[in-house]
Each structure stands twice: as structure tokens, then as C-alpha cells.
PDB file of C-alpha atoms (C1' of nucleotides) in Angstrom:
ATOM      1  CA  UNK A   1     -37.039  43.988 -24.583  1.00 98.00           C
ATOM      2  CA  UNK A   2     -33.509  43.605 -25.870  1.00 98.00           C
ATOM      3  CA  UNK A   3     -31.639  46.699 -27.043  1.00 98.00           C
ATOM      4  CA  UNK A   4     -28.140  46.984 -28.484  1.00 98.00           C
ATOM      5  CA  UNK A   5     -25.615  49.537 -29.635  1.00 98.00           C
ATOM      6  CA  UNK A   6     -22.900  49.060 -32.221  1.00 98.00           C
ATOM      7  CA  UNK A   7     -20.410  51.294 -33.969  1.00 98.00           C
ATOM      8  CA  UNK A   8     -20.724  49.404 -37.233  1.00 98.00           C
ATOM      9  CA  UNK A   9     -18.127  51.361 -39.265  1.00 97.00           C
ATOM     10  CA  UNK A  10     -20.221  51.461 -42.447  1.00 97.00           C
ATOM     11  CA  UNK A  11     -23.708  49.991 -42.531  1.00 97.00           C
ATOM     12  CA  UNK A  12     -23.569  49.202 -46.231  1.00 96.00           C
ATOM     13  CA  UNK A  13     -20.312  47.260 -46.066  1.00 96.00           C
ATOM     14  CA  UNK A  14     -21.595  45.230 -43.109  1.00 97.00           C
ATOM     15  CA  UNK A  15     -25.307  44.827 -43.758  1.00 98.00           C
ATOM     16  CA  UNK A  16     -24.996  41.026 -43.845  1.00 97.00           C
ATOM     17  CA  UNK A  17     -23.351  41.062 -40.417  1.00 98.00           C
ATOM     18  CA  UNK A  18     -26.014  43.448 -39.081  1.00 98.00           C
ATOM     19  CA  UNK A  19     -28.858  41.243 -40.232  1.00 98.00           C
ATOM     20  CA  UNK A  20     -27.159  38.140 -38.852  1.00 98.00           C
ATOM     21  CA  UNK A  21     -26.523  39.909 -35.536  1.00 98.00           C
ATOM     22  CA  UNK A  22     -30.172  40.973 -35.214  1.00 98.00           C
ATOM     23  CA  UNK A  23     -31.323  37.399 -35.770  1.00 98.00           C
ATOM     24  CA  UNK A  24     -28.605  35.680 -33.749  1.00 98.00           C
ATOM     25  CA  UNK A  25     -29.457  37.655 -30.620  1.00 98.00           C
ATOM     26  CA  UNK A  26     -33.147  38.351 -31.222  1.00 98.00           C
ATOM     27  CA  UNK A  27     -32.576  42.116 -31.003  1.00 98.00           C
ATOM     28  CA  UNK A  28     -35.558  44.475 -30.704  1.00 98.00           C
ATOM     29  CA  UNK A  29     -33.764  47.813 -30.992  1.00 98.00           C
ATOM     30  CA  UNK A  30     -30.303  48.412 -32.445  1.00 98.00           C
ATOM     31  CA  UNK A  31     -28.597  51.814 -32.307  1.00 98.00           C
ATOM     32  CA  UNK A  32     -25.813  52.209 -34.851  1.00 98.00           C
ATOM     33  CA  UNK A  33     -22.947  54.653 -35.162  1.00 97.00           C
ATOM     34  CA  UNK A  34     -20.573  55.438 -38.025  1.00 96.00           C
ATOM     35  CA  UNK A  35     -23.160  54.257 -40.520  1.00 96.00           C
ATOM     36  CA  UNK A  36     -21.342  56.205 -43.259  1.00 95.00           C
ATOM     37  CA  UNK A  37     -24.504  56.330 -45.305  1.00 92.00           C
ATOM     38  CA  UNK A  38     -26.938  58.999 -46.328  1.00 90.00           C
ATOM     39  CA  UNK A  39     -30.586  58.232 -45.756  1.00 88.00           C
ATOM     40  CA  UNK A  40     -31.031  57.478 -49.477  1.00 91.00           C
ATOM     41  CA  UNK A  41     -28.192  54.928 -49.290  1.00 93.00           C
ATOM     42  CA  UNK A  42     -29.672  52.795 -46.521  1.00 93.00           C
ATOM     43  CA  UNK A  43     -29.942  49.080 -47.310  1.00 94.00           C
ATOM     44  CA  UNK A  44     -33.567  48.788 -46.191  1.00 95.00           C
ATOM     45  CA  UNK A  45     -35.040  45.771 -47.913  1.00 95.00           C
ATOM     46  CA  UNK A  46     -33.475  42.997 -45.885  1.00 97.00           C
ATOM     47  CA  UNK A  47     -34.139  44.815 -42.628  1.00 98.00           C
ATOM     48  CA  UNK A  48     -37.776  45.446 -43.513  1.00 97.00           C
ATOM     49  CA  UNK A  49     -38.288  41.825 -44.481  1.00 98.00           C
ATOM     50  CA  UNK A  50     -37.052  40.922 -40.996  1.00 98.00           C
ATOM     51  CA  UNK A  51     -39.700  43.195 -39.493  1.00 98.00           C
ATOM     52  CA  UNK A  52     -37.606  46.247 -38.645  1.00 98.00           C
ATOM     53  CA  UNK A  53     -38.126  49.945 -39.214  1.00 98.00           C
ATOM     54  CA  UNK A  54     -35.129  52.218 -39.712  1.00 97.00           C
ATOM     55  CA  UNK A  55     -34.441  55.856 -38.905  1.00 96.00           C
ATOM     56  CA  UNK A  56     -31.130  57.413 -39.850  1.00 95.00           C
ATOM     57  CA  UNK A  57     -29.233  60.628 -40.290  1.00 92.00           C
ATOM     58  CA  UNK A  58     -25.813  61.292 -41.641  1.00 88.00           C
ATOM     59  CA  UNK A  59     -23.440  61.800 -44.479  1.00 82.00           C
ATOM     60  CA  UNK A  60     -21.767  59.137 -46.573  1.00 80.00           C
ATOM     61  CA  UNK A  61     -18.287  59.431 -45.141  1.00 78.00           C
ATOM     62  CA  UNK A  62     -17.315  59.846 -41.534  1.00 81.00           C
ATOM     63  CA  UNK A  63     -20.199  59.526 -39.165  1.00 87.00           C
ATOM     64  CA  UNK A  64     -23.903  58.945 -39.245  1.00 93.00           C
ATOM     65  CA  UNK A  65     -26.242  57.321 -36.740  1.00 96.00           C
ATOM     66  CA  UNK A  66     -29.261  55.091 -37.088  1.00 97.00           C
ATOM     67  CA  UNK A  67     -31.850  53.217 -35.041  1.00 98.00           C
ATOM     68  CA  UNK A  68     -33.274  49.916 -36.233  1.00 98.00           C
ATOM     69  CA  UNK A  69     -36.371  48.813 -34.326  1.00 98.00           C
ATOM     70  CA  UNK A  70     -39.116  46.218 -34.383  1.00 98.00           C
ATOM     71  CA  UNK A  71     -40.587  47.636 -31.149  1.00 98.00           C
ATOM     72  CA  UNK A  72     -41.870  50.867 -32.630  1.00 98.00           C
ATOM     73  CA  UNK A  73     -39.999  53.916 -33.862  1.00 98.00           C
ATOM     74  CA  UNK A  74     -41.760  57.114 -32.844  1.00 98.00           C
ATOM     75  CA  UNK A  75     -40.906  60.770 -32.296  1.00 98.00           C
ATOM     76  CA  UNK A  76     -37.684  60.516 -34.280  1.00 97.00           C
ATOM     77  CA  UNK A  77     -35.405  63.474 -33.589  1.00 95.00           C
ATOM     78  CA  UNK A  78     -32.156  64.315 -35.395  1.00 93.00           C
ATOM     79  CA  UNK A  79     -29.746  65.936 -32.978  1.00 93.00           C
ATOM     80  CA  UNK A  80     -30.489  66.832 -29.364  1.00 94.00           C
ATOM     81  CA  UNK A  81     -31.725  70.249 -28.236  1.00 92.00           C
ATOM     82  CA  UNK A  82     -28.723  72.515 -27.846  1.00 92.00           C
ATOM     83  CA  UNK A  83     -26.353  70.302 -29.816  1.00 92.00           C
ATOM     84  CA  UNK A  84     -23.465  72.430 -31.055  1.00 89.00           C
ATOM     85  CA  UNK A  85     -22.472  72.502 -34.676  1.00 83.00           C
ATOM     86  CA  UNK A  86     -18.910  72.187 -35.929  1.00 77.00           C
ATOM     87  CA  UNK A  87     -17.960  73.021 -39.487  1.00 69.00           C
ATOM     88  CA  UNK A  88     -20.431  71.289 -41.724  1.00 65.00           C
ATOM     89  CA  UNK A  89     -23.744  71.456 -39.823  1.00 64.00           C
ATOM     90  CA  UNK A  90     -24.965  68.306 -41.530  1.00 65.00           C
ATOM     91  CA  UNK A  91     -21.998  66.333 -40.275  1.00 67.00           C
ATOM     92  CA  UNK A  92     -22.455  67.822 -36.824  1.00 72.00           C
ATOM     93  CA  UNK A  93     -26.097  66.778 -36.743  1.00 75.00           C
ATOM     94  CA  UNK A  94     -25.318  63.223 -37.667  1.00 82.00           C
ATOM     95  CA  UNK A  95     -24.017  62.411 -34.194  1.00 93.00           C
ATOM     96  CA  UNK A  96     -27.264  61.956 -32.289  1.00 95.00           C
ATOM     97  CA  UNK A  97     -30.586  60.387 -33.156  1.00 96.00           C
ATOM     98  CA  UNK A  98     -33.439  59.925 -30.723  1.00 97.00           C
ATOM     99  CA  UNK A  99     -36.520  57.738 -31.017  1.00 98.00           C
ATOM    100  CA  UNK A 100     -39.086  56.171 -28.753  1.00 98.00           C
ATOM    101  CA  UNK A 101     -39.117  52.402 -29.136  1.00 98.00           C
ATOM    102  CA  UNK A 102     -41.574  50.375 -27.112  1.00 97.00           C
ATOM    103  CA  UNK A 103     -41.832  53.090 -24.482  1.00 97.00           C
ATOM    104  CA  UNK A 104     -38.073  53.560 -24.132  1.00 98.00           C
ATOM    105  CA  UNK A 105     -36.436  56.759 -25.318  1.00 98.00           C
ATOM    106  CA  UNK A 106     -33.291  55.639 -27.108  1.00 98.00           C
ATOM    107  CA  UNK A 107     -30.526  58.050 -28.103  1.00 98.00           C
ATOM    108  CA  UNK A 108     -27.942  56.721 -30.538  1.00 98.00           C
ATOM    109  CA  UNK A 109     -24.870  58.844 -29.827  1.00 98.00           C
ATOM    110  CA  UNK A 110     -21.587  59.220 -31.624  1.00 96.00           C
ATOM    111  CA  UNK A 111     -19.552  61.468 -29.370  1.00 96.00           C
ATOM    112  CA  UNK A 112     -16.962  63.525 -31.284  1.00 94.00           C
ATOM    113  CA  UNK A 113     -13.585  61.805 -31.375  1.00 95.00           C
ATOM    114  CA  UNK A 114     -11.566  64.848 -30.309  1.00 95.00           C
ATOM    115  CA  UNK A 115      -8.570  63.927 -32.481  1.00 94.00           C
ATOM    116  CA  UNK A 116      -5.760  65.424 -30.353  1.00 95.00           C
ATOM    117  CA  UNK A 117      -5.534  67.310 -27.083  1.00 95.00           C
ATOM    118  CA  UNK A 118      -5.631  70.986 -27.969  1.00 93.00           C
ATOM    119  CA  UNK A 119      -7.237  70.409 -31.361  1.00 93.00           C
ATOM    120  CA  UNK A 120     -10.427  72.437 -31.957  1.00 92.00           C
ATOM    121  CA  UNK A 121     -12.206  69.087 -32.223  1.00 92.00           C
ATOM    122  CA  UNK A 122     -11.164  68.298 -28.651  1.00 95.00           C
ATOM    123  CA  UNK A 123     -12.788  71.480 -27.331  1.00 94.00           C
ATOM    124  CA  UNK A 124     -15.797  70.682 -29.486  1.00 93.00           C
ATOM    125  CA  UNK A 125     -16.019  67.228 -27.925  1.00 95.00           C
ATOM    126  CA  UNK A 126     -16.121  68.654 -24.403  1.00 96.00           C
ATOM    127  CA  UNK A 127     -18.659  71.316 -25.373  1.00 95.00           C
ATOM    128  CA  UNK A 128     -20.788  68.680 -27.102  1.00 95.00           C
ATOM    129  CA  UNK A 129     -20.795  66.557 -23.946  1.00 97.00           C
ATOM    130  CA  UNK A 130     -21.656  69.542 -21.742  1.00 97.00           C
ATOM    131  CA  UNK A 131     -24.661  70.312 -23.895  1.00 96.00           C
ATOM    132  CA  UNK A 132     -25.691  66.669 -24.122  1.00 97.00           C
ATOM    133  CA  UNK A 133     -25.638  66.512 -20.326  1.00 98.00           C
ATOM    134  CA  UNK A 134     -27.988  69.485 -20.110  1.00 98.00           C
ATOM    135  CA  UNK A 135     -30.401  67.817 -22.523  1.00 98.00           C
ATOM    136  CA  UNK A 136     -30.074  64.464 -20.737  1.00 98.00           C
ATOM    137  CA  UNK A 137     -31.116  66.071 -17.461  1.00 98.00           C
ATOM    138  CA  UNK A 138     -34.502  66.799 -19.023  1.00 98.00           C
ATOM    139  CA  UNK A 139     -34.878  63.125 -20.027  1.00 98.00           C
ATOM    140  CA  UNK A 140     -33.763  61.611 -16.724  1.00 98.00           C
ATOM    141  CA  UNK A 141     -37.210  61.042 -15.253  1.00 97.00           C
ATOM    142  CA  UNK A 142     -38.297  58.834 -18.155  1.00 98.00           C
ATOM    143  CA  UNK A 143     -37.111  55.438 -19.370  1.00 98.00           C
ATOM    144  CA  UNK A 144     -34.115  56.762 -21.268  1.00 98.00           C
ATOM    145  CA  UNK A 145     -31.097  54.972 -22.743  1.00 98.00           C
ATOM    146  CA  UNK A 146     -28.045  56.973 -23.812  1.00 98.00           C
ATOM    147  CA  UNK A 147     -26.217  54.474 -25.989  1.00 98.00           C
ATOM    148  CA  UNK A 148     -23.331  54.572 -28.370  1.00 98.00           C
ATOM    149  CA  UNK A 149     -19.685  55.309 -28.934  1.00 98.00           C
ATOM    150  CA  UNK A 150     -18.666  57.768 -26.224  1.00 98.00           C
ATOM    151  CA  UNK A 151     -15.018  57.950 -27.314  1.00 98.00           C
ATOM    152  CA  UNK A 152     -14.060  58.030 -23.617  1.00 98.00           C
ATOM    153  CA  UNK A 153     -12.432  55.298 -21.539  1.00 98.00           C
ATOM    154  CA  UNK A 154     -13.664  56.296 -18.085  1.00 98.00           C
ATOM    155  CA  UNK A 155     -11.157  54.309 -15.990  1.00 97.00           C
ATOM    156  CA  UNK A 156      -7.691  52.860 -16.442  1.00 96.00           C
ATOM    157  CA  UNK A 157      -9.123  49.350 -16.487  1.00 95.00           C
ATOM    158  CA  UNK A 158     -10.934  50.333 -19.673  1.00 97.00           C
ATOM    159  CA  UNK A 159      -7.585  50.717 -21.484  1.00 97.00           C
ATOM    160  CA  UNK A 160      -5.220  47.898 -22.473  1.00 96.00           C
ATOM    161  CA  UNK A 161      -2.134  49.954 -21.609  1.00 96.00           C
ATOM    162  CA  UNK A 162      -2.735  53.304 -19.989  1.00 96.00           C
ATOM    163  CA  UNK A 163       0.939  54.269 -20.439  1.00 95.00           C
ATOM    164  CA  UNK A 164       0.395  54.360 -24.200  1.00 94.00           C
ATOM    165  CA  UNK A 165      -2.328  56.970 -23.719  1.00 95.00           C
ATOM    166  CA  UNK A 166      -0.290  59.474 -21.728  1.00 94.00           C
ATOM    167  CA  UNK A 167      -0.715  62.166 -24.389  1.00 94.00           C
ATOM    168  CA  UNK A 168      -3.913  60.907 -26.011  1.00 96.00           C
ATOM    169  CA  UNK A 169      -7.525  61.832 -25.976  1.00 97.00           C
ATOM    170  CA  UNK A 170     -10.188  59.449 -24.581  1.00 98.00           C
ATOM    171  CA  UNK A 171      -8.563  59.269 -21.134  1.00 98.00           C
ATOM    172  CA  UNK A 172      -7.946  62.892 -20.150  1.00 97.00           C
ATOM    173  CA  UNK A 173      -9.292  64.134 -16.804  1.00 97.00           C
ATOM    174  CA  UNK A 174     -11.596  66.541 -18.629  1.00 98.00           C
ATOM    175  CA  UNK A 175     -13.136  63.781 -20.753  1.00 98.00           C
ATOM    176  CA  UNK A 176     -13.481  61.469 -17.795  1.00 98.00           C
ATOM    177  CA  UNK A 177     -15.087  64.247 -15.754  1.00 98.00           C
ATOM    178  CA  UNK A 178     -17.529  64.867 -18.590  1.00 98.00           C
ATOM    179  CA  UNK A 179     -18.500  61.187 -18.544  1.00 98.00           C
ATOM    180  CA  UNK A 180     -18.692  61.055 -14.762  1.00 98.00           C
ATOM    181  CA  UNK A 181     -21.080  64.009 -14.803  1.00 98.00           C
ATOM    182  CA  UNK A 182     -23.758  61.802 -16.382  1.00 98.00           C
ATOM    183  CA  UNK A 183     -23.323  59.297 -13.554  1.00 98.00           C
ATOM    184  CA  UNK A 184     -23.481  62.097 -10.994  1.00 98.00           C
ATOM    185  CA  UNK A 185     -26.798  63.103 -12.528  1.00 98.00           C
ATOM    186  CA  UNK A 186     -28.200  59.619 -11.926  1.00 98.00           C
ATOM    187  CA  UNK A 187     -27.520  57.822 -15.178  1.00 98.00           C
ATOM    188  CA  UNK A 188     -26.161  54.316 -14.679  1.00 98.00           C
ATOM    189  CA  UNK A 189     -23.713  52.170 -16.650  1.00 98.00           C
ATOM    190  CA  UNK A 190     -26.074  49.214 -16.933  1.00 98.00           C
ATOM    191  CA  UNK A 191     -23.556  46.911 -18.649  1.00 98.00           C
ATOM    192  CA  UNK A 192     -20.599  46.731 -16.259  1.00 97.00           C
ATOM    193  CA  UNK A 193     -22.473  44.941 -13.446  1.00 97.00           C
ATOM    194  CA  UNK A 194     -23.283  42.141 -15.892  1.00 98.00           C
ATOM    195  CA  UNK A 195     -19.807  41.808 -17.430  1.00 96.00           C
ATOM    196  CA  UNK A 196     -17.535  40.989 -14.502  1.00 90.00           C
ATOM    197  CA  UNK A 197     -13.857  40.330 -15.011  1.00 85.00           C
ATOM    198  CA  UNK A 198     -11.208  41.969 -17.142  1.00 85.00           C
ATOM    199  CA  UNK A 199     -12.755  41.450 -20.582  1.00 89.00           C
ATOM    200  CA  UNK A 200     -14.595  44.757 -20.759  1.00 95.00           C
ATOM    201  CA  UNK A 201     -13.318  46.078 -24.068  1.00 98.00           C
ATOM    202  CA  UNK A 202     -15.710  47.091 -26.831  1.00 98.00           C
ATOM    203  CA  UNK A 203     -13.207  48.435 -29.366  1.00 98.00           C
ATOM    204  CA  UNK A 204      -9.962  47.111 -30.791  1.00 98.00           C
ATOM    205  CA  UNK A 205      -8.053  49.138 -33.345  1.00 97.00           C
ATOM    206  CA  UNK A 206      -7.585  47.536 -36.750  1.00 96.00           C
ATOM    207  CA  UNK A 207      -3.852  48.189 -36.490  1.00 94.00           C
ATOM    208  CA  UNK A 208      -1.313  45.700 -35.240  1.00 92.00           C
ATOM    209  CA  UNK A 209      -3.717  42.844 -34.599  1.00 94.00           C
ATOM    210  CA  UNK A 210      -5.057  44.543 -31.544  1.00 96.00           C
ATOM    211  CA  UNK A 211      -8.077  42.231 -31.320  1.00 97.00           C
ATOM    212  CA  UNK A 212      -6.050  39.051 -31.633  1.00 95.00           C
ATOM    213  CA  UNK A 213      -3.855  40.319 -28.790  1.00 96.00           C
ATOM    214  CA  UNK A 214      -6.861  41.650 -26.826  1.00 96.00           C
ATOM    215  CA  UNK A 215      -5.466  45.156 -26.662  1.00 97.00           C
ATOM    216  CA  UNK A 216      -8.644  47.178 -26.644  1.00 97.00           C
ATOM    217  CA  UNK A 217     -10.631  49.947 -25.064  1.00 98.00           C
ATOM    218  CA  UNK A 218     -14.027  50.188 -23.427  1.00 98.00           C
ATOM    219  CA  UNK A 219     -15.591  53.243 -25.046  1.00 98.00           C
ATOM    220  CA  UNK A 220     -19.097  52.030 -25.986  1.00 98.00           C
ATOM    221  CA  UNK A 221     -21.671  52.407 -23.234  1.00 98.00           C
ATOM    222  CA  UNK A 222     -25.319  52.084 -22.380  1.00 98.00           C
ATOM    223  CA  UNK A 223     -26.238  54.646 -19.729  1.00 98.00           C
ATOM    224  CA  UNK A 224     -29.732  54.182 -18.340  1.00 98.00           C
ATOM    225  CA  UNK A 225     -31.899  56.631 -16.506  1.00 99.00           C
ATOM    226  CA  UNK A 226     -32.726  55.429 -12.977  1.00 98.00           C
ATOM    227  CA  UNK A 227     -36.033  53.844 -14.009  1.00 98.00           C
ATOM    228  CA  UNK A 228     -34.443  52.160 -17.015  1.00 98.00           C
ATOM    229  CA  UNK A 229     -31.529  50.889 -14.938  1.00 98.00           C
ATOM    230  CA  UNK A 230     -34.033  49.330 -12.555  1.00 98.00           C
ATOM    231  CA  UNK A 231     -35.480  47.374 -15.495  1.00 98.00           C
ATOM    232  CA  UNK A 232     -32.121  45.975 -16.632  1.00 98.00           C
ATOM    233  CA  UNK A 233     -31.862  42.210 -16.194  1.00 98.00           C
ATOM    234  CA  UNK A 234     -28.684  41.456 -18.134  1.00 98.00           C
ATOM    235  CA  UNK A 235     -26.071  42.663 -20.570  1.00 98.00           C
ATOM    236  CA  UNK A 236     -23.150  41.406 -22.609  1.00 98.00           C
ATOM    237  CA  UNK A 237     -20.524  42.452 -25.116  1.00 98.00           C
ATOM    238  CA  UNK A 238     -20.636  40.377 -28.308  1.00 98.00           C
ATOM    239  CA  UNK A 239     -16.892  39.861 -28.742  1.00 97.00           C
ATOM    240  CA  UNK A 240     -17.415  37.166 -31.379  1.00 97.00           C
ATOM    241  CA  UNK A 241     -18.786  39.823 -33.711  1.00 98.00           C
ATOM    242  CA  UNK A 242     -15.353  41.510 -33.693  1.00 98.00           C
ATOM    243  CA  UNK A 243     -13.612  38.319 -34.866  1.00 97.00           C
ATOM    244  CA  UNK A 244     -12.836  37.189 -38.373  1.00 94.00           C
ATOM    245  CA  UNK A 245     -12.568  39.063 -41.624  1.00 93.00           C
ATOM    246  CA  UNK A 246     -14.972  41.868 -42.380  1.00 96.00           C
ATOM    247  CA  UNK A 247     -15.611  42.858 -38.750  1.00 97.00           C
ATOM    248  CA  UNK A 248     -16.181  46.388 -37.495  1.00 98.00           C
ATOM    249  CA  UNK A 249     -13.493  47.614 -35.135  1.00 98.00           C
ATOM    250  CA  UNK A 250     -16.194  47.801 -32.422  1.00 98.00           C
ATOM    251  CA  UNK A 251     -18.185  44.981 -30.842  1.00 98.00           C
ATOM    252  CA  UNK A 252     -21.932  45.324 -30.195  1.00 98.00           C
ATOM    253  CA  UNK A 253     -23.173  45.817 -26.637  1.00 98.00           C
ATOM    254  CA  UNK A 254     -26.492  44.178 -25.717  1.00 98.00           C
ATOM    255  CA  UNK A 255     -28.826  44.978 -22.807  1.00 99.00           C
ATOM    256  CA  UNK A 256     -31.958  43.144 -21.627  1.00 98.00           C
ATOM    257  CA  UNK A 257     -34.843  45.053 -20.076  1.00 98.00           C
ATOM    258  CA  UNK A 258     -37.710  43.592 -18.085  1.00 97.00           C
TER     259      UNK A 258
ATOM    260  C1'  DA B   1       7.517  61.229 -34.380  1.00 93.62           C
ATOM    261  C1'  DT B   2       5.912  57.558 -37.389  1.00 93.62           C
ATOM    262  C1'  DG B   3       3.244  53.863 -38.985  1.00 93.62           C
ATOM    263  C1'  DG B   4       0.132  50.266 -38.960  1.00 93.62           C
ATOM    264  C1'  DT B   5      -5.597  48.955 -41.156  1.00 93.62           C
ATOM    265  C1'  DA B   6     -10.156  49.959 -42.809  1.00 93.62           C
ATOM    266  C1'  DG B   7     -13.954  52.623 -45.205  1.00 93.62           C
ATOM    267  C1'  DA B   8     -15.716  56.484 -47.621  1.00 93.62           C
ATOM    268  C1'  DG B   9     -14.745  57.109 -52.660  1.00 93.62           C
ATOM    269  C1'  DT B  10     -10.492  58.316 -56.659  1.00 93.62           C
ATOM    270  C1'  DG B  11      -8.446  63.083 -53.497  1.00 93.62           C
ATOM    271  C1'  DT B  12      -7.228  62.252 -49.162  1.00 93.62           C
ATOM    272  C1'  DC B  13      -9.682  62.363 -44.907  1.00 93.62           C
ATOM    273  C1'  DT B  14     -11.179  60.189 -40.703  1.00 93.62           C
ATOM    274  C1'  DA B  15     -10.911  56.974 -37.021  1.00 93.62           C
TER     275       DA B  15
END
DNA sequence: ATGGTAGAGTGTCTA
């Protein structure tokens, strides 16, 4: 089974790219973030004609998550148990979507951005991760994949220029500790072992031709429970999807399971 | 500190 995660930055504006991506890589399950579409706005017809089911939650502006699957889509859950709200509860909910696809529990996650250190959204991000960790502990014994945009660069090698991030979110000790806690609990970054070398980035800002200059971040991850990690046979980052006009600012990440 | 680009929708907000 081949699963993928992609912060698509609007599903409607990129539906042609999504459909082409699914076919190009023969994807079974695709978790999306920043869909920026309400459920009633989903472009379903092309996906259904390709044999996929879709589950989604979100608003039409700033977030939203979805799972597209041709391997089954059962026990769909919007939000994880204990997920904290922030402001608009609908927007808060649209950051996590769980479904069982072909026996694998997939969670499409859009971790809060945090905005700035000291901002209420930064505290919310850390609280959100603490509560996600507690929920993830209860899923650890199954075949579970925590996939999505974590908005954390766990190590300095995941950042094109760490000096530029001296006062930024995504690299603070608290955020990195929150990410590391999942690894301490037994979840495994199943992608890094299959993507050796320096080209680990999954996100390049639209500004200043960051992709063309390869000045990116690695913030999109697939964390597998121990049993899922043991099934992983390969993984790659689809950098080509970030190229050209009309690309998302994130590249898809693909994982193969035995 | 500011600005650069992109997407949601016509006001700015978010990333």
C-alpha cells in the first residue's frame, strides 16, 4: 500500500495537480492539509471517477484537512479526542482527520502554525501537540500513521539557514521537544531513512524564489507506530511537484508499506 | 523592522 501526505494549499485550485499526482504515483491513500474548502465545496467527481472516496473537514479559508482513499475509508473521525479549541471551534476542528484505510489508521494533521513566539497561537500550538501526544499514545499499538504538516523543523539540517530562524517559530526548543516526544513514545520518522543526503526539504516559501534556490524546510512528516514502521519499504519526497507554475508551497511525501 | 508571493474571497487575513 502506498500512502502520501501533502499540504496542497487549496484543493480546489490544485485539483488537476492532485489527480495527476494520484495517477503518476499510483497512490492508495492521500492525506491533505490546507484544503481551504468546506465539505460542500469538494471537487469530488474526478476523484470518484478515479476510484477514490473522500472525507474532509474544514472551512473555506485557512485550513482544512482531507483523506482521499481507494483502500477503504472507515471510522472517519473529525478531530482527535482531547483536541483543544482556539477561537472558532470549527476552524480548530479542521486540523485533524482520522480514518482507517486498508487496515491502517491514518491521521491527517495540520499542526497549528504558531505565528510568533509569545503569540497566543504559539501556546496553542504547544498545547495542541501535548494533547495529540496523549491521544497518539492510545493508538501506538496499532498500525497508525501520523502524517501531515507539523510546522516544526526538528533539527538544524531541516532548515536552509538556521541563523535566519533565530527568533522564529518552527525551530524553538519547546517545539522540537514536542516533536521529539512522539519519537520517545515509539513513533518513527519512516521517511528519513529512505531519503539520504541533504535534500530533505518538503516546503519552500513562495517568497524570493526559495524553491529555485533550494532554500526550504523539512516540516512535513510521516510518523509510524512501531508496527507500521516495520512495514515501511520505501519513501520519497516528490520535489518535482513543487516545480513550475501553479504548485503548492509544499511537496508531497510518499511512503510504501508492505 | 519590512517585504516578498499565493489563496481564500472583495475586506484583509493567513501562511
